[in-house]
Amino acid sequence: MQTEEATKAALVMPFINALGYNVFDPTEVVPEFICDIGTKKGEKIDYAIMRDGKPIILFECKHVGSDLNINHASQLFRYFHVTEARIAILTNGIHYKLFTDLEQPNKMDERPFMEFDLFNFQENDVSEIKKLNKLDFKMEDMLFAAYNLKYMRAFKKYFEEQFNQPSADFIHFISKQIYDGTLTPKLKEQFSVLVHRSFHQFLNDKITMRLRSAMLDTTSSVLSQEIPAAPVSEAVPTAPLPETSDKEIETTVEETEGFMIVRAILRKSVAVSRVVMRDVQSYCGILLDDNNRKPICRLHFNGSKKFVTVFDVEGGERVDITSLDNLYELASRIRTAVQRYETKGQEVPVS
């Protein structure tokens, strides 16, 4: 899609339609909406969503790949001032920037209160976008949500910056909460390192607690279920895992989180209670039915380079990863590994 018209037809119109507005009904969606600005007549905006004959949402579109900088929003600035719309959207079909007038009435803010990317979004982003839909749209609710989103977004960005690299002001503020003496340059330098470490440790502790809680809930749920024994004809001997003392095995937070991700990927394929983790010294194995001959994947997170062995092919295949997010990219292969056992009853010799 190299043109604005192709982008509008293939992406923007379906997006508007998904919000419940009929793009072919000119009383709901007006393409090339005319906005007279002072002596300039016939100025047009790409789309205006209407209610009771008045615009409520304005769309300004650019072609796919365009940068959505403040210069591209200049038309929206002008149109926003002369219409009754309180929501303006700048988009290239993939990325959507939502604006309103929180700082000065009838003057569009320079910064969006929300951004939505079709290729990179969270579940709560979808919930916020749904507030624009035809059935649920209420201007007062939308403006209240915009207020919260804009400033929460700013706070989160600040927290992320401080988490990655605490500023001198932030370190000074935190240090004064716990140290009553004079902050000498040497102390500031020492506290800078400690604040950074403490920030990361605090977050890791929170993640660990939540994962442990989730694991306990899952274990309790499985133990409360009566699992029937497999018929003799279906019973499969399992090869023993290498003998390792408990002291040599330490299941890390990363391994636990990786296991939970694999379970989430397989949630619609098999009962999650059938997906089991067995940790050994050299890797963390994830098995189907707790059967060592039905490996789904192995997490090799203990070395300097992280990798995963995926058993969607005979003998398994190594895939190097840089972060846990890469596991989601292996979702189809992880499901295929399970399907091999489900459809053909195959088992993989343990190497």
mmCIF file of C-alpha atoms in Angstrom:
data_model
loop_
_atom_site.group_PDB
_atom_site.id
_atom_site.type_symbol
_atom_site.label_atom_id
_atom_site.label_comp_id
_atom_site.label_asym_id
_atom_site.label_seq_id
_atom_site.Cartn_x
_atom_site.Cartn_y
_atom_site.Cartn_z
ATOM 1 C CA MET A 1 0.000 0.000 0.000
ATOM 2 C CA GLN A 2 1.951 2.941 -1.326
ATOM 3 C CA THR A 3 -0.822 5.512 -1.369
ATOM 4 C CA GLU A 4 -3.106 7.153 1.145
ATOM 5 C CA GLU A 5 -6.214 5.963 -0.728
ATOM 6 C CA ALA A 6 -5.080 2.325 -0.599
ATOM 7 C CA THR A 7 -4.379 2.660 3.122
ATOM 8 C CA LYS A 8 -7.803 4.142 3.802
ATOM 9 C CA ALA A 9 -9.613 1.450 1.805
ATOM 10 C CA ALA A 10 -7.687 -1.535 3.172
ATOM 11 C CA LEU A 11 -7.061 -0.513 6.786
ATOM 12 C CA VAL A 12 -8.741 2.645 8.040
ATOM 13 C CA MET A 13 -12.261 1.946 6.762
ATOM 14 C CA PRO A 14 -12.258 -1.604 8.236
ATOM 15 C CA PHE A 15 -10.997 -0.136 11.513
ATOM 16 C CA ILE A 16 -13.882 2.357 11.621
ATOM 17 C CA ASN A 17 -16.298 -0.391 10.633
ATOM 18 C CA ALA A 18 -14.971 -2.610 13.448
ATOM 19 C CA LEU A 19 -15.958 0.141 15.876
ATOM 20 C CA GLY A 20 -19.555 -0.335 14.753
ATOM 21 C CA TYR A 21 -19.903 2.632 12.376
ATOM 22 C CA ASN A 22 -21.267 1.999 8.886
ATOM 23 C CA VAL A 23 -18.666 3.477 6.531
ATOM 24 C CA PHE A 24 -21.225 3.406 3.715
ATOM 25 C CA ASP A 25 -23.794 5.460 5.621
ATOM 26 C CA PRO A 26 -23.071 9.189 5.142
ATOM 27 C CA THR A 27 -25.102 10.030 8.236
ATOM 28 C CA GLU A 28 -22.571 8.051 10.334
ATOM 29 C CA VAL A 29 -19.266 8.378 8.479
ATOM 30 C CA VAL A 30 -18.532 11.317 6.202
ATOM 31 C CA PRO A 31 -15.471 10.965 3.950
ATOM 32 C CA GLU A 32 -13.740 14.184 2.885
ATOM 33 C CA PHE A 33 -15.585 16.109 5.588
ATOM 34 C CA ILE A 34 -15.531 19.838 4.772
ATOM 35 C CA CYS A 35 -14.261 22.207 7.470
ATOM 36 C CA ASP A 36 -14.359 25.922 6.636
ATOM 37 C CA ILE A 37 -11.540 27.683 8.469
ATOM 38 C CA GLY A 38 -11.870 31.485 8.470
ATOM 39 C CA THR A 39 -11.458 32.731 4.924
ATOM 40 C CA LYS A 40 -10.285 29.292 3.755
ATOM 41 C CA LYS A 41 -13.252 27.413 2.311
ATOM 42 C CA GLY A 42 -13.514 23.755 1.404
ATOM 43 C CA GLU A 43 -10.800 22.443 3.732
ATOM 44 C CA LYS A 44 -11.299 18.700 4.122
ATOM 45 C CA ILE A 45 -10.565 16.027 6.702
ATOM 46 C CA ASP A 46 -10.383 12.364 5.627
ATOM 47 C CA TYR A 47 -13.240 11.048 7.793
ATOM 48 C CA ALA A 48 -15.659 12.439 10.344
ATOM 49 C CA ILE A 49 -17.758 10.113 12.497
ATOM 50 C CA MET A 50 -21.113 11.741 13.099
ATOM 51 C CA ARG A 51 -23.770 11.623 15.787
ATOM 52 C CA ASP A 52 -26.995 13.629 15.566
ATOM 53 C CA GLY A 53 -25.606 15.447 12.556
ATOM 54 C CA LYS A 54 -22.470 16.659 14.363
ATOM 55 C CA PRO A 55 -18.889 15.308 14.164
ATOM 56 C CA ILE A 56 -17.649 13.501 17.273
ATOM 57 C CA ILE A 57 -14.431 11.892 15.970
ATOM 58 C CA LEU A 58 -12.093 13.140 13.232
ATOM 59 C CA PHE A 59 -9.662 10.957 11.250
ATOM 60 C CA GLU A 60 -6.619 12.252 9.389
ATOM 61 C CA CYS A 61 -4.918 9.520 7.354
ATOM 62 C CA LYS A 62 -1.445 9.035 5.914
ATOM 63 C CA HIS A 63 -0.205 6.110 3.860
ATOM 64 C CA VAL A 64 1.325 3.022 5.465
ATOM 65 C CA GLY A 65 4.908 3.637 6.522
ATOM 66 C CA SER A 66 4.479 7.366 7.093
ATOM 67 C CA ASP A 67 5.903 8.835 10.273
ATOM 68 C CA LEU A 68 3.135 10.288 12.390
ATOM 69 C CA ASN A 69 4.942 13.341 13.687
ATOM 70 C CA ILE A 70 3.496 16.611 14.920
ATOM 71 C CA ASN A 71 3.766 18.153 11.440
ATOM 72 C CA HIS A 72 1.358 15.570 10.067
ATOM 73 C CA ALA A 73 -1.131 16.605 12.754
ATOM 74 C CA SER A 74 -1.264 20.226 11.575
ATOM 75 C CA GLN A 75 -4.511 19.691 9.678
ATOM 76 C CA LEU A 76 -6.093 18.065 12.706
ATOM 77 C CA PHE A 77 -5.094 21.082 14.815
ATOM 78 C CA ARG A 78 -6.930 23.400 12.450
ATOM 79 C CA TYR A 79 -10.025 21.231 12.027
ATOM 80 C CA PHE A 80 -10.326 20.444 15.725
ATOM 81 C CA HIS A 81 -10.687 24.132 16.540
ATOM 82 C CA VAL A 82 -13.630 24.766 14.181
ATOM 83 C CA THR A 83 -15.694 21.600 14.777
ATOM 84 C CA GLU A 84 -17.533 20.191 17.778
ATOM 85 C CA ALA A 85 -15.463 16.990 17.730
ATOM 86 C CA ARG A 86 -13.478 16.331 20.915
ATOM 87 C CA ILE A 87 -11.552 13.263 19.674
ATOM 88 C CA ALA A 88 -9.073 13.401 16.780
ATOM 89 C CA ILE A 89 -7.141 10.445 15.372
ATOM 90 C CA LEU A 90 -3.985 10.572 13.261
ATOM 91 C CA THR A 91 -3.184 7.249 11.570
ATOM 92 C CA ASN A 92 -1.158 5.524 8.882
ATOM 93 C CA GLY A 93 -3.481 2.510 9.001
ATOM 94 C CA ILE A 94 -1.230 0.573 11.378
ATOM 95 C CA HIS A 95 -0.452 3.108 14.082
ATOM 96 C CA TYR A 96 -3.209 5.262 15.603
ATOM 97 C CA LYS A 97 -2.591 8.377 17.714
ATOM 98 C CA LEU A 98 -5.581 9.686 19.682
ATOM 99 C CA PHE A 99 -5.827 13.342 20.710
ATOM 100 C CA THR A 100 -8.236 15.531 22.659
ATOM 101 C CA ASP A 101 -8.201 18.956 24.366
ATOM 102 C CA LEU A 102 -7.235 18.278 27.972
ATOM 103 C CA GLU A 103 -4.845 21.213 28.330
ATOM 104 C CA GLN A 104 -6.852 24.004 26.682
ATOM 105 C CA PRO A 105 -10.544 23.852 25.665
ATOM 106 C CA ASN A 106 -11.107 23.573 21.894
ATOM 107 C CA LYS A 107 -7.364 23.400 21.236
ATOM 108 C CA MET A 108 -6.015 19.954 20.403
ATOM 109 C CA ASP A 109 -3.197 18.790 22.669
ATOM 110 C CA GLU A 110 0.183 18.400 21.033
ATOM 111 C CA ARG A 111 0.680 15.012 22.652
ATOM 112 C CA PRO A 112 -1.719 12.085 22.156
ATOM 113 C CA PHE A 113 -3.483 10.648 25.174
ATOM 114 C CA MET A 114 -3.178 7.170 23.678
ATOM 115 C CA GLU A 115 -1.379 5.301 20.908
ATOM 116 C CA PHE A 116 -2.562 2.029 19.409
ATOM 117 C CA ASP A 117 -0.492 -0.181 17.095
ATOM 118 C CA LEU A 118 -2.091 -3.124 15.287
ATOM 119 C CA PHE A 119 1.156 -5.091 15.534
ATOM 120 C CA ASN A 120 2.028 -4.259 19.131
ATOM 121 C CA PHE A 121 -0.697 -3.795 21.716
ATOM 122 C CA GLN A 122 -1.766 -4.947 25.173
ATOM 123 C CA GLU A 123 -5.168 -6.279 26.192
ATOM 124 C CA ASN A 124 -5.943 -3.104 28.136
ATOM 125 C CA ASP A 125 -5.286 -1.101 24.924
ATOM 126 C CA VAL A 126 -8.108 -3.004 23.264
ATOM 127 C CA SER A 127 -10.421 -2.213 26.178
ATOM 128 C CA GLU A 128 -9.685 1.498 25.797
ATOM 129 C CA ILE A 129 -10.164 1.460 22.020
ATOM 130 C CA LYS A 130 -13.541 -0.239 22.521
ATOM 131 C CA LYS A 131 -14.758 2.906 24.264
ATOM 132 C CA LEU A 132 -14.860 4.552 20.834
ATOM 133 C CA ASN A 133 -17.377 2.074 19.460
ATOM 134 C CA LYS A 134 -20.820 3.210 18.410
ATOM 135 C CA LEU A 135 -22.827 1.451 21.115
ATOM 136 C CA ASP A 136 -20.652 2.447 24.085
ATOM 137 C CA PHE A 137 -19.393 5.876 23.039
ATOM 138 C CA LYS A 138 -20.113 8.572 25.608
ATOM 139 C CA MET A 139 -18.166 11.784 25.293
ATOM 140 C CA GLU A 140 -17.903 12.395 29.043
ATOM 141 C CA ASP A 141 -16.628 8.859 29.691
ATOM 142 C CA MET A 142 -14.202 9.100 26.787
ATOM 143 C CA LEU A 143 -12.737 12.392 28.024
ATOM 144 C CA PHE A 144 -12.396 11.016 31.551
ATOM 145 C CA ALA A 145 -10.588 7.957 30.169
ATOM 146 C CA ALA A 146 -8.395 10.202 28.013
ATOM 147 C CA TYR A 147 -7.368 12.211 31.082
ATOM 148 C CA ASN A 148 -6.368 9.079 32.979
ATOM 149 C CA LEU A 149 -4.621 7.492 30.009
ATOM 150 C CA LYS A 150 -2.586 10.564 29.122
ATOM 151 C CA TYR A 151 -1.112 11.101 32.560
ATOM 152 C CA MET A 152 -0.779 7.430 33.434
ATOM 153 C CA ARG A 153 1.144 7.019 30.178
ATOM 154 C CA ALA A 154 3.451 9.863 31.208
ATOM 155 C CA PHE A 155 3.959 8.396 34.689
ATOM 156 C CA LYS A 156 4.716 4.930 33.280
ATOM 157 C CA LYS A 157 7.234 6.386 30.856
ATOM 158 C CA TYR A 158 8.931 8.214 33.730
ATOM 159 C CA PHE A 159 9.014 5.036 35.841
ATOM 160 C CA GLU A 160 10.529 3.108 32.937
ATOM 161 C CA GLU A 161 13.233 5.749 32.467
ATOM 162 C CA GLN A 162 14.082 5.684 36.175
ATOM 163 C CA PHE A 163 14.060 1.899 36.212
ATOM 164 C CA ASN A 164 16.550 1.734 33.338
ATOM 165 C CA GLN A 165 18.726 4.644 34.452
ATOM 166 C CA PRO A 166 17.753 6.559 37.601
ATOM 167 C CA SER A 167 18.321 10.317 37.281
ATOM 168 C CA ALA A 168 20.275 12.354 39.821
ATOM 169 C CA ASP A 169 17.068 14.046 41.019
ATOM 170 C CA PHE A 170 15.314 10.713 41.484
ATOM 171 C CA ILE A 171 18.251 9.232 43.416
ATOM 172 C CA HIS A 172 18.416 12.344 45.613
ATOM 173 C CA PHE A 173 14.668 12.157 46.348
ATOM 174 C CA ILE A 174 14.778 8.436 47.219
ATOM 175 C CA SER A 175 17.944 8.775 49.287
ATOM 176 C CA LYS A 176 16.473 11.582 51.412
ATOM 177 C CA GLN A 177 13.576 9.296 52.364
ATOM 178 C CA ILE A 178 15.918 6.838 54.081
ATOM 179 C CA TYR A 179 19.063 8.827 54.952
ATOM 180 C CA ASP A 180 18.950 11.836 57.256
ATOM 181 C CA GLY A 181 22.579 12.887 56.934
ATOM 182 C CA THR A 182 24.283 15.048 54.334
ATOM 183 C CA LEU A 183 24.469 13.480 50.892
ATOM 184 C CA THR A 184 28.092 13.849 49.924
ATOM 185 C CA PRO A 185 29.190 13.230 46.299
ATOM 186 C CA LYS A 186 30.628 9.848 47.365
ATOM 187 C CA LEU A 187 27.365 8.819 49.044
ATOM 188 C CA LYS A 188 25.367 9.913 46.002
ATOM 189 C CA GLU A 189 27.552 7.731 43.813
ATOM 190 C CA GLN A 190 27.087 4.746 46.137
ATOM 191 C CA PHE A 191 23.339 5.317 46.450
ATOM 192 C CA SER A 192 23.051 5.580 42.665
ATOM 193 C CA VAL A 193 24.197 1.976 42.329
ATOM 194 C CA LEU A 194 22.071 0.786 45.258
ATOM 195 C CA VAL A 195 18.893 2.491 44.022
ATOM 196 C CA HIS A 196 19.327 0.907 40.600
ATOM 197 C CA ARG A 197 19.901 -2.550 42.088
ATOM 198 C CA SER A 198 17.059 -2.177 44.573
ATOM 199 C CA PHE A 199 14.647 -1.159 41.820
ATOM 200 C CA HIS A 200 15.437 -4.310 39.822
ATOM 201 C CA GLN A 201 15.422 -6.568 42.878
ATOM 202 C CA PHE A 202 12.058 -5.211 43.989
ATOM 203 C CA LEU A 203 10.523 -5.949 40.598
ATOM 204 C CA ASN A 204 12.072 -9.428 40.451
ATOM 205 C CA ASP A 205 10.703 -10.208 43.923
ATOM 206 C CA LYS A 206 7.212 -9.112 42.866
ATOM 207 C CA ILE A 207 7.358 -11.273 39.730
ATOM 208 C CA THR A 208 8.601 -14.260 41.723
ATOM 209 C CA MET A 209 5.775 -13.931 44.255
ATOM 210 C CA ARG A 210 3.125 -13.717 41.539
ATOM 211 C CA LEU A 211 4.548 -16.695 39.652
ATOM 212 C CA ARG A 212 4.711 -18.779 42.819
ATOM 213 C CA SER A 213 1.130 -17.864 43.616
ATOM 214 C CA ALA A 214 0.038 -18.843 40.106
ATOM 215 C CA MET A 215 1.934 -22.136 40.350
ATOM 216 C CA LEU A 216 0.363 -22.943 43.731
ATOM 217 C CA ASP A 217 -3.122 -22.176 42.415
ATOM 218 C CA THR A 218 -2.513 -24.424 39.395
ATOM 219 C CA THR A 219 -1.085 -27.224 41.535
ATOM 220 C CA SER A 220 -4.021 -27.055 43.957
ATOM 221 C CA SER A 221 -6.431 -27.180 41.031
ATOM 222 C CA VAL A 222 -4.708 -30.245 39.553
ATOM 223 C CA LEU A 223 -4.526 -32.067 42.903
ATOM 224 C CA SER A 224 -8.234 -31.479 43.475
ATOM 225 C CA GLN A 225 -9.067 -33.245 40.203
ATOM 226 C CA GLU A 226 -9.406 -37.007 40.062
ATOM 227 C CA ILE A 227 -7.108 -38.151 37.248
ATOM 228 C CA PRO A 228 -8.090 -41.583 35.909
ATOM 229 C CA ALA A 229 -5.317 -44.105 35.383
ATOM 230 C CA ALA A 230 -4.422 -44.846 31.765
ATOM 231 C CA PRO A 231 -5.533 -48.244 30.402
ATOM 232 C CA VAL A 232 -2.810 -50.882 30.428
ATOM 233 C CA SER A 233 -2.694 -50.922 26.626
ATOM 234 C CA GLU A 234 -1.935 -47.199 26.591
ATOM 235 C CA ALA A 235 0.570 -47.200 29.428
ATOM 236 C CA VAL A 236 3.998 -46.065 28.295
ATOM 237 C CA PRO A 237 7.250 -46.730 30.133
ATOM 238 C CA THR A 238 9.139 -43.561 30.801
ATOM 239 C CA ALA A 239 12.889 -43.262 30.795
ATOM 240 C CA PRO A 240 14.267 -41.993 34.097
ATOM 241 C CA LEU A 241 15.745 -38.508 34.215
ATOM 242 C CA PRO A 242 19.416 -38.180 35.164
ATOM 243 C CA GLU A 243 19.877 -38.562 38.897
ATOM 244 C CA THR A 244 20.607 -35.180 40.430
ATOM 245 C CA SER A 245 20.496 -34.059 44.006
ATOM 246 C CA ASP A 246 17.978 -31.391 44.932
ATOM 247 C CA LYS A 247 20.760 -29.056 45.951
ATOM 248 C CA GLU A 248 22.140 -29.017 42.397
ATOM 249 C CA ILE A 249 18.831 -27.977 40.839
ATOM 250 C CA GLU A 250 17.500 -24.472 41.156
ATOM 251 C CA THR A 251 14.425 -23.521 39.166
ATOM 252 C CA THR A 252 14.904 -19.887 38.234
ATOM 253 C CA VAL A 253 12.258 -17.208 37.796
ATOM 254 C CA GLU A 254 12.996 -17.202 34.055
ATOM 255 C CA GLU A 255 12.414 -20.957 33.799
ATOM 256 C CA THR A 256 9.154 -20.705 35.737
ATOM 257 C CA GLU A 257 7.966 -17.819 33.579
ATOM 258 C CA GLY A 258 8.984 -19.718 30.429
ATOM 259 C CA PHE A 259 6.949 -22.720 31.621
ATOM 260 C CA MET A 260 3.909 -20.495 32.215
ATOM 261 C CA ILE A 261 4.283 -19.009 28.711
ATOM 262 C CA VAL A 262 4.355 -22.498 27.158
ATOM 263 C CA ARG A 263 1.239 -23.416 29.144
ATOM 264 C CA ALA A 264 -0.486 -20.262 27.919
ATOM 265 C CA ILE A 265 0.427 -21.104 24.309
ATOM 266 C CA LEU A 266 -1.035 -24.609 24.696
ATOM 267 C CA ARG A 267 -4.134 -23.544 26.655
ATOM 268 C CA LYS A 268 -6.478 -24.092 23.696
ATOM 269 C CA SER A 269 -4.708 -27.251 22.494
ATOM 270 C CA VAL A 270 -4.682 -29.415 25.637
ATOM 271 C CA ALA A 271 -5.639 -29.160 29.296
ATOM 272 C CA VAL A 272 -2.921 -27.143 31.022
ATOM 273 C CA SER A 273 -2.748 -29.748 33.782
ATOM 274 C CA ARG A 274 -1.193 -32.091 31.192
ATOM 275 C CA VAL A 275 1.710 -29.714 30.563
ATOM 276 C CA VAL A 276 4.298 -30.427 33.242
ATOM 277 C CA MET A 277 7.713 -29.016 34.109
ATOM 278 C CA ARG A 278 10.659 -31.197 35.122
ATOM 279 C CA ASP A 279 13.806 -29.289 35.979
ATOM 280 C CA VAL A 280 17.215 -30.960 35.824
ATOM 281 C CA GLN A 281 20.692 -29.576 36.209
ATOM 282 C CA SER A 282 21.405 -28.797 32.544
ATOM 283 C CA TYR A 283 17.946 -27.725 31.343
ATOM 284 C CA CYS A 284 14.312 -27.266 32.298
ATOM 285 C CA GLY A 285 12.131 -29.819 30.508
ATOM 286 C CA ILE A 286 8.461 -29.270 29.630
ATOM 287 C CA LEU A 287 6.583 -32.513 29.013
ATOM 288 C CA LEU A 288 3.140 -33.686 27.976
ATOM 289 C CA ASP A 289 1.415 -35.904 30.582
ATOM 290 C CA ASP A 290 4.597 -35.817 32.718
ATOM 291 C CA ASN A 291 5.980 -38.391 30.265
ATOM 292 C CA ASN A 292 9.705 -38.156 29.573
ATOM 293 C CA ARG A 293 9.076 -39.666 26.128
ATOM 294 C CA LYS A 294 6.730 -36.802 25.243
ATOM 295 C CA PRO A 295 8.956 -33.746 25.472
ATOM 296 C CA ILE A 296 7.423 -30.529 24.197
ATOM 297 C CA CYS A 297 10.491 -28.352 24.607
ATOM 298 C CA ARG A 298 13.516 -27.803 26.807
ATOM 299 C CA LEU A 299 14.585 -24.442 28.200
ATOM 300 C CA HIS A 300 18.349 -24.013 28.285
ATOM 301 C CA PHE A 301 18.653 -20.819 30.329
ATOM 302 C CA ASN A 302 21.660 -21.601 32.540
ATOM 303 C CA GLY A 303 24.458 -20.802 30.074
ATOM 304 C CA SER A 304 25.717 -17.545 28.640
ATOM 305 C CA LYS A 305 23.533 -18.067 25.550
ATOM 306 C CA LYS A 306 19.893 -18.948 26.005
ATOM 307 C CA PHE A 307 18.250 -21.422 23.648
ATOM 308 C CA VAL A 308 15.226 -23.692 23.424
ATOM 309 C CA THR A 309 15.024 -27.222 22.040
ATOM 310 C CA VAL A 310 11.650 -27.678 20.340
ATOM 311 C CA PHE A 311 10.453 -31.223 19.676
ATOM 312 C CA ASP A 312 8.236 -30.566 16.662
ATOM 313 C CA VAL A 313 10.741 -32.579 14.602
ATOM 314 C CA GLU A 314 12.460 -35.888 15.286
ATOM 315 C CA GLY A 315 15.153 -35.454 17.915
ATOM 316 C CA GLY A 316 14.235 -31.813 18.526
ATOM 317 C CA GLU A 317 15.814 -28.679 17.102
ATOM 318 C CA ARG A 318 17.755 -25.933 18.839
ATOM 319 C CA VAL A 319 16.476 -22.364 18.539
ATOM 320 C CA ASP A 320 18.537 -19.515 19.985
ATOM 321 C CA ILE A 321 16.570 -16.814 21.802
ATOM 322 C CA THR A 322 17.383 -13.445 23.334
ATOM 323 C CA SER A 323 14.361 -13.015 25.605
ATOM 324 C CA LEU A 324 11.294 -14.872 26.875
ATOM 325 C CA ASP A 325 9.181 -12.980 24.334
ATOM 326 C CA ASN A 326 10.787 -15.154 21.627
ATOM 327 C CA LEU A 327 8.816 -18.126 23.005
ATOM 328 C CA TYR A 328 5.650 -16.592 21.563
ATOM 329 C CA GLU A 329 7.319 -16.649 18.138
ATOM 330 C CA LEU A 330 7.670 -20.427 18.556
ATOM 331 C CA ALA A 331 3.971 -20.889 19.400
ATOM 332 C CA SER A 332 3.057 -22.802 16.236
ATOM 333 C CA ARG A 333 6.041 -25.145 16.634
ATOM 334 C CA ILE A 334 5.225 -25.777 20.307
ATOM 335 C CA ARG A 335 1.634 -26.682 19.352
ATOM 336 C CA THR A 336 2.943 -28.946 16.573
ATOM 337 C CA ALA A 337 5.096 -30.806 19.117
ATOM 338 C CA VAL A 338 1.982 -31.643 21.133
ATOM 339 C CA GLN A 339 -0.045 -32.541 18.029
ATOM 340 C CA ARG A 340 2.541 -35.184 17.115
ATOM 341 C CA TYR A 341 1.727 -37.103 20.289
ATOM 342 C CA GLU A 342 -2.017 -36.457 20.133
ATOM 343 C CA THR A 343 -2.616 -37.455 16.513
ATOM 344 C CA LYS A 344 -0.112 -40.268 16.031
ATOM 345 C CA GLY A 345 0.735 -41.319 19.553
ATOM 346 C CA GLN A 346 4.376 -40.793 18.706
ATOM 347 C CA GLU A 347 7.025 -40.719 21.375
ATOM 348 C CA VAL A 348 10.473 -39.211 21.179
ATOM 349 C CA PRO A 349 13.460 -41.267 22.326
ATOM 350 C CA VAL A 350 15.213 -39.471 25.136
ATOM 351 C CA SER A 351 18.774 -38.515 24.252
#
